[in-house]
Structure formats: C-alpha cells, structure tokens
Amino acid sequence: MAGQKILVIDDSKVIRVRVREMLPQGNFEVLEAKDGEEGLKLIRQARPNLIMLDFLLPKVSGWEVYQKVQAHPELSKIPLVIMSGREEEVMEKIPKPFEKHFFAFIAKPFEKKQLTEAIKSAMVLAKKKPVPEAPAAAPAASSGAGAADIQAMTQKMAKMQAEIDTLKKQMTQVITIIKQMKAK
C-alpha cells in the first residue's frame, strides 16, 4: 500500500489534517489542496490513486472539478469520494444514487470508520466504471446479437475480476490496520 497518493481537496485545513490523521500511518502519501484550482493542478501533475473532493470550494467549485475530471478519460478512472456538510447541494447537481455516478459520498463531519468505508466504496465503484469506449463498442453491438452477448460477458468478467482485485486490496488494508493496532 505504500506509495498510494490520496489527494484531499478541501478549503478547511481542519478537514485536510483530520483525513491525514485518520489514515493508517505510512501507507499513504496525502496531498492537500485548499481550493479547486489547486486541486485540478495536483490531479494533473500527481495523478493520485484517490481523490477526496469537497463540493463547496473557492476559485473552482467541487462541481466544476468533478466535471473536469469526468470529462478526461484517464482522470475519470481515479476513485473519488465527494465530501460535503450539505448533501442537498450535491444532489442539486448530481442526483442520487451517487453510486450510479461511480463515486462515494461522505457527509461532514465524519469518523474514521465512515472515511474508511467511503474510500473502499470509491475504489470498488471506480473499478466498475465503464471504460469510455462507447463509440467503438456501438458498431460491434449492431453487427448481431452474438457480438452483443460476447461484449456483455466480457464486461461482466472484467467487473468480477475488478471486484476480486478490490477485495484482495481491502484484505491487505485490514491486515495492515490490525498489525498497526497490535503494535500500539
């Protein structure tokens, strides 16, 4: 797990520090951005393994950051946790269930367990997100039911493999946390 980069984009230093403190020590490199503009710059430069995005941000809003990340095929694969103290403001832009948009949501304030669950959920959802190859897939689907069946089965297999990979990663995280707890 060492070497995993988590980018926390939040205008509240308290939240950024709290997230850093809640994560298992030594497992993650936590990058911080105090506004959406700085966050976008770090996303492009550092290519984090996970983004924790406050929805209400100065300069460039969390909504705008979300849109720009989703519009970029490479960046849209990064697991995303949207944070907000006002879920209704997120829902004005992105309707529930949030899972269908392939990100996890966490309400502020949150506890360590909620943070851990949101991160795990974001990682699973990111693996399930379809690869943006819709234009290339369309001709194959129109060439007959057999091609569509093969494509559907291939997608299901990829989804199942992603879920297996995620479960393996989660087990490694749990074991690491247990070892750290025993060491204290």
PDB file of C-alpha atoms in Angstrom:
ATOM      1  CA  MET A   1       0.000   0.000   0.000  1.00  0.00           C
ATOM      2  CA  ALA A   2       2.949   2.330   0.469  1.00  0.00           C
ATOM      3  CA  GLY A   3       3.207   4.842  -2.330  1.00  0.00           C
ATOM      4  CA  GLN A   4      -0.550   5.307  -2.700  1.00  0.00           C
ATOM      5  CA  LYS A   5      -1.355   9.005  -3.164  1.00  0.00           C
ATOM      6  CA  ILE A   6      -4.543  10.458  -1.752  1.00  0.00           C
ATOM      7  CA  LEU A   7      -5.424  13.994  -2.753  1.00  0.00           C
ATOM      8  CA  VAL A   8      -7.641  15.861  -0.280  1.00  0.00           C
ATOM      9  CA  ILE A   9      -9.210  18.958  -1.836  1.00  0.00           C
ATOM     10  CA  ASP A  10     -10.900  20.981   0.890  1.00  0.00           C
ATOM     11  CA  ASP A  11     -10.794  24.650   1.861  1.00  0.00           C
ATOM     12  CA  SER A  12     -10.839  23.607   5.530  1.00  0.00           C
ATOM     13  CA  LYS A  13      -7.386  22.847   6.906  1.00  0.00           C
ATOM     14  CA  VAL A  14      -9.128  21.020   9.778  1.00  0.00           C
ATOM     15  CA  ILE A  15     -10.678  18.530   7.335  1.00  0.00           C
ATOM     16  CA  ARG A  16      -7.411  18.047   5.433  1.00  0.00           C
ATOM     17  CA  VAL A  17      -5.493  17.376   8.658  1.00  0.00           C
ATOM     18  CA  ARG A  18      -8.295  15.154  10.020  1.00  0.00           C
ATOM     19  CA  VAL A  19      -8.231  12.948   6.917  1.00  0.00           C
ATOM     20  CA  ARG A  20      -4.431  12.680   7.136  1.00  0.00           C
ATOM     21  CA  GLU A  21      -4.663  11.660  10.807  1.00  0.00           C
ATOM     22  CA  MET A  22      -7.409   9.090  10.176  1.00  0.00           C
ATOM     23  CA  LEU A  23      -5.474   7.203   7.512  1.00  0.00           C
ATOM     24  CA  PRO A  24      -3.076   4.423   8.597  1.00  0.00           C
ATOM     25  CA  GLN A  25       0.382   5.919   9.084  1.00  0.00           C
ATOM     26  CA  GLY A  26       2.990   5.107   6.450  1.00  0.00           C
ATOM     27  CA  ASN A  27       0.519   3.632   3.970  1.00  0.00           C
ATOM     28  CA  PHE A  28      -0.423   6.765   2.080  1.00  0.00           C
ATOM     29  CA  GLU A  29       1.097   9.955   0.814  1.00  0.00           C
ATOM     30  CA  VAL A  30      -1.545  12.587   1.482  1.00  0.00           C
ATOM     31  CA  LEU A  31      -1.509  15.574  -0.875  1.00  0.00           C
ATOM     32  CA  GLU A  32      -3.541  18.647   0.031  1.00  0.00           C
ATOM     33  CA  ALA A  33      -5.233  21.371  -1.983  1.00  0.00           C
ATOM     34  CA  LYS A  34      -7.059  24.318  -0.423  1.00  0.00           C
ATOM     35  CA  ASP A  35      -9.232  25.137  -3.449  1.00  0.00           C
ATOM     36  CA  GLY A  36     -10.485  23.655  -6.700  1.00  0.00           C
ATOM     37  CA  GLU A  37      -7.896  25.391  -8.847  1.00  0.00           C
ATOM     38  CA  GLU A  38      -5.006  23.968  -6.813  1.00  0.00           C
ATOM     39  CA  GLY A  39      -6.797  20.604  -6.727  1.00  0.00           C
ATOM     40  CA  LEU A  40      -7.065  20.370 -10.518  1.00  0.00           C
ATOM     41  CA  LYS A  41      -3.396  21.245 -10.868  1.00  0.00           C
ATOM     42  CA  LEU A  42      -2.399  18.477  -8.414  1.00  0.00           C
ATOM     43  CA  ILE A  43      -4.715  15.947 -10.084  1.00  0.00           C
ATOM     44  CA  ARG A  44      -3.000  16.548 -13.423  1.00  0.00           C
ATOM     45  CA  GLN A  45       0.550  16.606 -12.001  1.00  0.00           C
ATOM     46  CA  ALA A  46       0.485  13.955  -9.273  1.00  0.00           C
ATOM     47  CA  ARG A  47      -2.116  11.536 -10.726  1.00  0.00           C
ATOM     48  CA  PRO A  48      -3.361  10.467  -7.265  1.00  0.00           C
ATOM     49  CA  ASN A  49      -4.753   6.999  -6.541  1.00  0.00           C
ATOM     50  CA  LEU A  50      -7.789   8.544  -4.819  1.00  0.00           C
ATOM     51  CA  ILE A  51      -9.391  11.989  -4.738  1.00  0.00           C
ATOM     52  CA  MET A  52     -11.347  13.301  -1.754  1.00  0.00           C
ATOM     53  CA  LEU A  53     -13.233  16.334  -3.036  1.00  0.00           C
ATOM     54  CA  ASP A  54     -15.153  18.930  -1.036  1.00  0.00           C
ATOM     55  CA  PHE A  55     -18.132  20.080  -3.088  1.00  0.00           C
ATOM     56  CA  LEU A  56     -18.102  23.714  -1.956  1.00  0.00           C
ATOM     57  CA  LEU A  57     -14.726  25.226  -2.798  1.00  0.00           C
ATOM     58  CA  PRO A  58     -13.325  28.664  -3.604  1.00  0.00           C
ATOM     59  CA  LYS A  59     -11.918  29.630  -7.033  1.00  0.00           C
ATOM     60  CA  VAL A  60     -13.081  26.463  -8.835  1.00  0.00           C
ATOM     61  CA  SER A  61     -16.025  24.675  -7.192  1.00  0.00           C
ATOM     62  CA  GLY A  62     -16.069  20.976  -6.380  1.00  0.00           C
ATOM     63  CA  TRP A  63     -18.799  20.589  -9.011  1.00  0.00           C
ATOM     64  CA  GLU A  64     -16.503  22.088 -11.659  1.00  0.00           C
ATOM     65  CA  VAL A  65     -13.595  19.902 -10.534  1.00  0.00           C
ATOM     66  CA  TYR A  66     -15.889  16.860 -10.746  1.00  0.00           C
ATOM     67  CA  GLN A  67     -16.995  17.793 -14.275  1.00  0.00           C
ATOM     68  CA  LYS A  68     -13.435  18.354 -15.499  1.00  0.00           C
ATOM     69  CA  VAL A  69     -12.224  15.061 -14.015  1.00  0.00           C
ATOM     70  CA  GLN A  70     -15.165  13.141 -15.519  1.00  0.00           C
ATOM     71  CA  ALA A  71     -14.577  14.710 -18.947  1.00  0.00           C
ATOM     72  CA  HIS A  72     -10.993  13.401 -19.043  1.00  0.00           C
ATOM     73  CA  PRO A  73     -10.904   9.625 -19.812  1.00  0.00           C
ATOM     74  CA  GLU A  74      -7.679   8.997 -17.882  1.00  0.00           C
ATOM     75  CA  LEU A  75      -8.607  11.082 -14.821  1.00  0.00           C
ATOM     76  CA  SER A  76     -12.164   9.763 -14.640  1.00  0.00           C
ATOM     77  CA  LYS A  77     -10.770   6.339 -13.640  1.00  0.00           C
ATOM     78  CA  ILE A  78      -9.426   7.741 -10.340  1.00  0.00           C
ATOM     79  CA  PRO A  79     -11.579   6.662  -7.354  1.00  0.00           C
ATOM     80  CA  LEU A  80     -13.489   9.648  -5.994  1.00  0.00           C
ATOM     81  CA  VAL A  81     -15.027  10.490  -2.612  1.00  0.00           C
ATOM     82  CA  ILE A  82     -17.153  13.634  -2.565  1.00  0.00           C
ATOM     83  CA  MET A  83     -17.383  15.296   0.848  1.00  0.00           C
ATOM     84  CA  SER A  84     -19.941  17.850   1.951  1.00  0.00           C
ATOM     85  CA  GLY A  85     -21.737  19.024   5.038  1.00  0.00           C
ATOM     86  CA  ARG A  86     -24.743  19.701   2.813  1.00  0.00           C
ATOM     87  CA  GLU A  87     -25.755  16.638   0.825  1.00  0.00           C
ATOM     88  CA  GLU A  88     -28.698  18.500  -0.722  1.00  0.00           C
ATOM     89  CA  GLU A  89     -26.295  20.839  -2.549  1.00  0.00           C
ATOM     90  CA  VAL A  90     -24.561  17.841  -4.109  1.00  0.00           C
ATOM     91  CA  MET A  91     -27.949  16.354  -5.060  1.00  0.00           C
ATOM     92  CA  GLU A  92     -28.910  19.578  -6.873  1.00  0.00           C
ATOM     93  CA  LYS A  93     -26.113  18.860  -9.375  1.00  0.00           C
ATOM     94  CA  ILE A  94     -25.794  15.071  -9.163  1.00  0.00           C
ATOM     95  CA  PRO A  95     -28.921  13.029  -8.389  1.00  0.00           C
ATOM     96  CA  LYS A  96     -28.879  10.006  -6.084  1.00  0.00           C
ATOM     97  CA  PRO A  97     -27.970   7.205  -6.032  1.00  0.00           C
ATOM     98  CA  PHE A  98     -24.422   8.533  -6.154  1.00  0.00           C
ATOM     99  CA  GLU A  99     -23.106   5.028  -6.872  1.00  0.00           C
ATOM    100  CA  LYS A 100     -24.533   5.206 -10.396  1.00  0.00           C
ATOM    101  CA  HIS A 101     -22.154   8.135 -10.947  1.00  0.00           C
ATOM    102  CA  PHE A 102     -19.273   5.938  -9.701  1.00  0.00           C
ATOM    103  CA  PHE A 103     -18.255   7.958  -6.652  1.00  0.00           C
ATOM    104  CA  ALA A 104     -18.725   7.603  -2.914  1.00  0.00           C
ATOM    105  CA  PHE A 105     -20.269  10.339  -0.796  1.00  0.00           C
ATOM    106  CA  ILE A 106     -19.359  11.156   2.800  1.00  0.00           C
ATOM    107  CA  ALA A 107     -21.193  13.693   4.938  1.00  0.00           C
ATOM    108  CA  LYS A 108     -19.133  16.043   7.079  1.00  0.00           C
ATOM    109  CA  PRO A 109     -18.281  15.721   9.891  1.00  0.00           C
ATOM    110  CA  PHE A 110     -17.239  12.067   9.676  1.00  0.00           C
ATOM    111  CA  GLU A 111     -15.482   9.461  11.779  1.00  0.00           C
ATOM    112  CA  LYS A 112     -12.589   7.178  10.832  1.00  0.00           C
ATOM    113  CA  LYS A 113     -14.876   4.194  10.131  1.00  0.00           C
ATOM    114  CA  GLN A 114     -17.037   6.272   7.762  1.00  0.00           C
ATOM    115  CA  LEU A 115     -13.931   7.550   5.989  1.00  0.00           C
ATOM    116  CA  THR A 116     -12.569   4.016   5.564  1.00  0.00           C
ATOM    117  CA  GLU A 117     -15.899   2.773   4.191  1.00  0.00           C
ATOM    118  CA  ALA A 118     -16.165   5.700   1.758  1.00  0.00           C
ATOM    119  CA  ILE A 119     -12.643   5.053   0.461  1.00  0.00           C
ATOM    120  CA  LYS A 120     -13.344   1.338  -0.009  1.00  0.00           C
ATOM    121  CA  SER A 121     -16.621   2.119  -1.767  1.00  0.00           C
ATOM    122  CA  ALA A 122     -14.938   4.657  -4.080  1.00  0.00           C
ATOM    123  CA  MET A 123     -12.306   2.088  -5.054  1.00  0.00           C
ATOM    124  CA  VAL A 124     -14.946  -0.531  -5.856  1.00  0.00           C
ATOM    125  CA  LEU A 125     -17.056   1.947  -7.825  1.00  0.00           C
ATOM    126  CA  ALA A 126     -14.079   3.179  -9.845  1.00  0.00           C
ATOM    127  CA  LYS A 127     -13.347  -0.407 -10.922  1.00  0.00           C
ATOM    128  CA  LYS A 128     -16.972  -0.820 -12.033  1.00  0.00           C
ATOM    129  CA  LYS A 129     -16.955   2.357 -14.094  1.00  0.00           C
ATOM    130  CA  PRO A 130     -17.259   1.553 -17.787  1.00  0.00           C
ATOM    131  CA  VAL A 131     -14.261   2.342 -19.915  1.00  0.00           C
ATOM    132  CA  PRO A 132     -15.178   5.285 -22.174  1.00  0.00           C
ATOM    133  CA  GLU A 133     -15.150   3.292 -25.413  1.00  0.00           C
ATOM    134  CA  ALA A 134     -18.827   3.650 -26.292  1.00  0.00           C
ATOM    135  CA  PRO A 135     -18.287   4.800 -29.909  1.00  0.00           C
ATOM    136  CA  ALA A 136     -16.054   1.800 -30.691  1.00  0.00           C
ATOM    137  CA  ALA A 137     -18.458  -0.628 -28.995  1.00  0.00           C
ATOM    138  CA  ALA A 138     -21.540   0.574 -30.902  1.00  0.00           C
ATOM    139  CA  PRO A 139     -20.675  -0.994 -34.295  1.00  0.00           C
ATOM    140  CA  ALA A 140     -19.924  -4.365 -32.663  1.00  0.00           C
ATOM    141  CA  ALA A 141     -23.303  -4.356 -30.937  1.00  0.00           C
ATOM    142  CA  SER A 142     -25.142  -3.577 -34.169  1.00  0.00           C
ATOM    143  CA  SER A 143     -23.436  -6.397 -36.076  1.00  0.00           C
ATOM    144  CA  GLY A 144     -25.553  -9.023 -34.342  1.00  0.00           C
ATOM    145  CA  ALA A 145     -26.801 -10.427 -31.056  1.00  0.00           C
ATOM    146  CA  GLY A 146     -23.745 -12.719 -30.740  1.00  0.00           C
ATOM    147  CA  ALA A 147     -21.320  -9.815 -30.624  1.00  0.00           C
ATOM    148  CA  ALA A 148     -23.503  -8.026 -28.051  1.00  0.00           C
ATOM    149  CA  ASP A 149     -23.621 -11.187 -25.889  1.00  0.00           C
ATOM    150  CA  ILE A 150     -19.837 -11.570 -26.050  1.00  0.00           C
ATOM    151  CA  GLN A 151     -19.353  -7.921 -25.183  1.00  0.00           C
ATOM    152  CA  ALA A 152     -21.764  -8.195 -22.224  1.00  0.00           C
ATOM    153  CA  MET A 153     -19.999 -11.325 -20.938  1.00  0.00           C
ATOM    154  CA  THR A 154     -16.595  -9.682 -21.316  1.00  0.00           C
ATOM    155  CA  GLN A 155     -17.796  -6.690 -19.322  1.00  0.00           C
ATOM    156  CA  LYS A 156     -19.202  -8.969 -16.607  1.00  0.00           C
ATOM    157  CA  MET A 157     -15.918 -10.872 -16.392  1.00  0.00           C
ATOM    158  CA  ALA A 158     -13.950  -7.624 -16.144  1.00  0.00           C
ATOM    159  CA  LYS A 159     -16.313  -6.425 -13.419  1.00  0.00           C
ATOM    160  CA  MET A 160     -15.925  -9.663 -11.466  1.00  0.00           C
ATOM    161  CA  GLN A 161     -12.129  -9.533 -11.769  1.00  0.00           C
ATOM    162  CA  ALA A 162     -12.141  -5.928 -10.587  1.00  0.00           C
ATOM    163  CA  GLU A 163     -14.242  -6.909  -7.573  1.00  0.00           C
ATOM    164  CA  ILE A 164     -11.815  -9.738  -6.755  1.00  0.00           C
ATOM    165  CA  ASP A 165      -8.849  -7.363  -7.047  1.00  0.00           C
ATOM    166  CA  THR A 166     -10.609  -4.847  -4.811  1.00  0.00           C
ATOM    167  CA  LEU A 167     -11.352  -7.496  -2.193  1.00  0.00           C
ATOM    168  CA  LYS A 168      -7.693  -8.516  -2.194  1.00  0.00           C
ATOM    169  CA  LYS A 169      -6.643  -4.889  -1.665  1.00  0.00           C
ATOM    170  CA  GLN A 170      -9.199  -4.460   1.113  1.00  0.00           C
ATOM    171  CA  MET A 171      -7.922  -7.573   2.878  1.00  0.00           C
ATOM    172  CA  THR A 172      -4.378  -6.200   2.690  1.00  0.00           C
ATOM    173  CA  GLN A 173      -5.602  -2.915   4.185  1.00  0.00           C
ATOM    174  CA  VAL A 174      -7.438  -4.698   7.005  1.00  0.00           C
ATOM    175  CA  ILE A 175      -4.379  -6.821   7.819  1.00  0.00           C
ATOM    176  CA  THR A 176      -2.190  -3.694   7.839  1.00  0.00           C
ATOM    177  CA  ILE A 177      -4.581  -1.892  10.193  1.00  0.00           C
ATOM    178  CA  ILE A 178      -4.743  -4.912  12.525  1.00  0.00           C
ATOM    179  CA  LYS A 179      -0.955  -5.136  12.602  1.00  0.00           C
ATOM    180  CA  GLN A 180      -0.719  -1.430  13.393  1.00  0.00           C
ATOM    181  CA  MET A 181      -3.281  -1.798  16.200  1.00  0.00           C
ATOM    182  CA  LYS A 182      -1.329  -4.719  17.694  1.00  0.00           C
ATOM    183  CA  ALA A 183       1.901  -2.729  17.504  1.00  0.00           C
ATOM    184  CA  LYS A 184       0.390   0.050  19.650  1.00  0.00           C
TER     185      LYS A 184
END
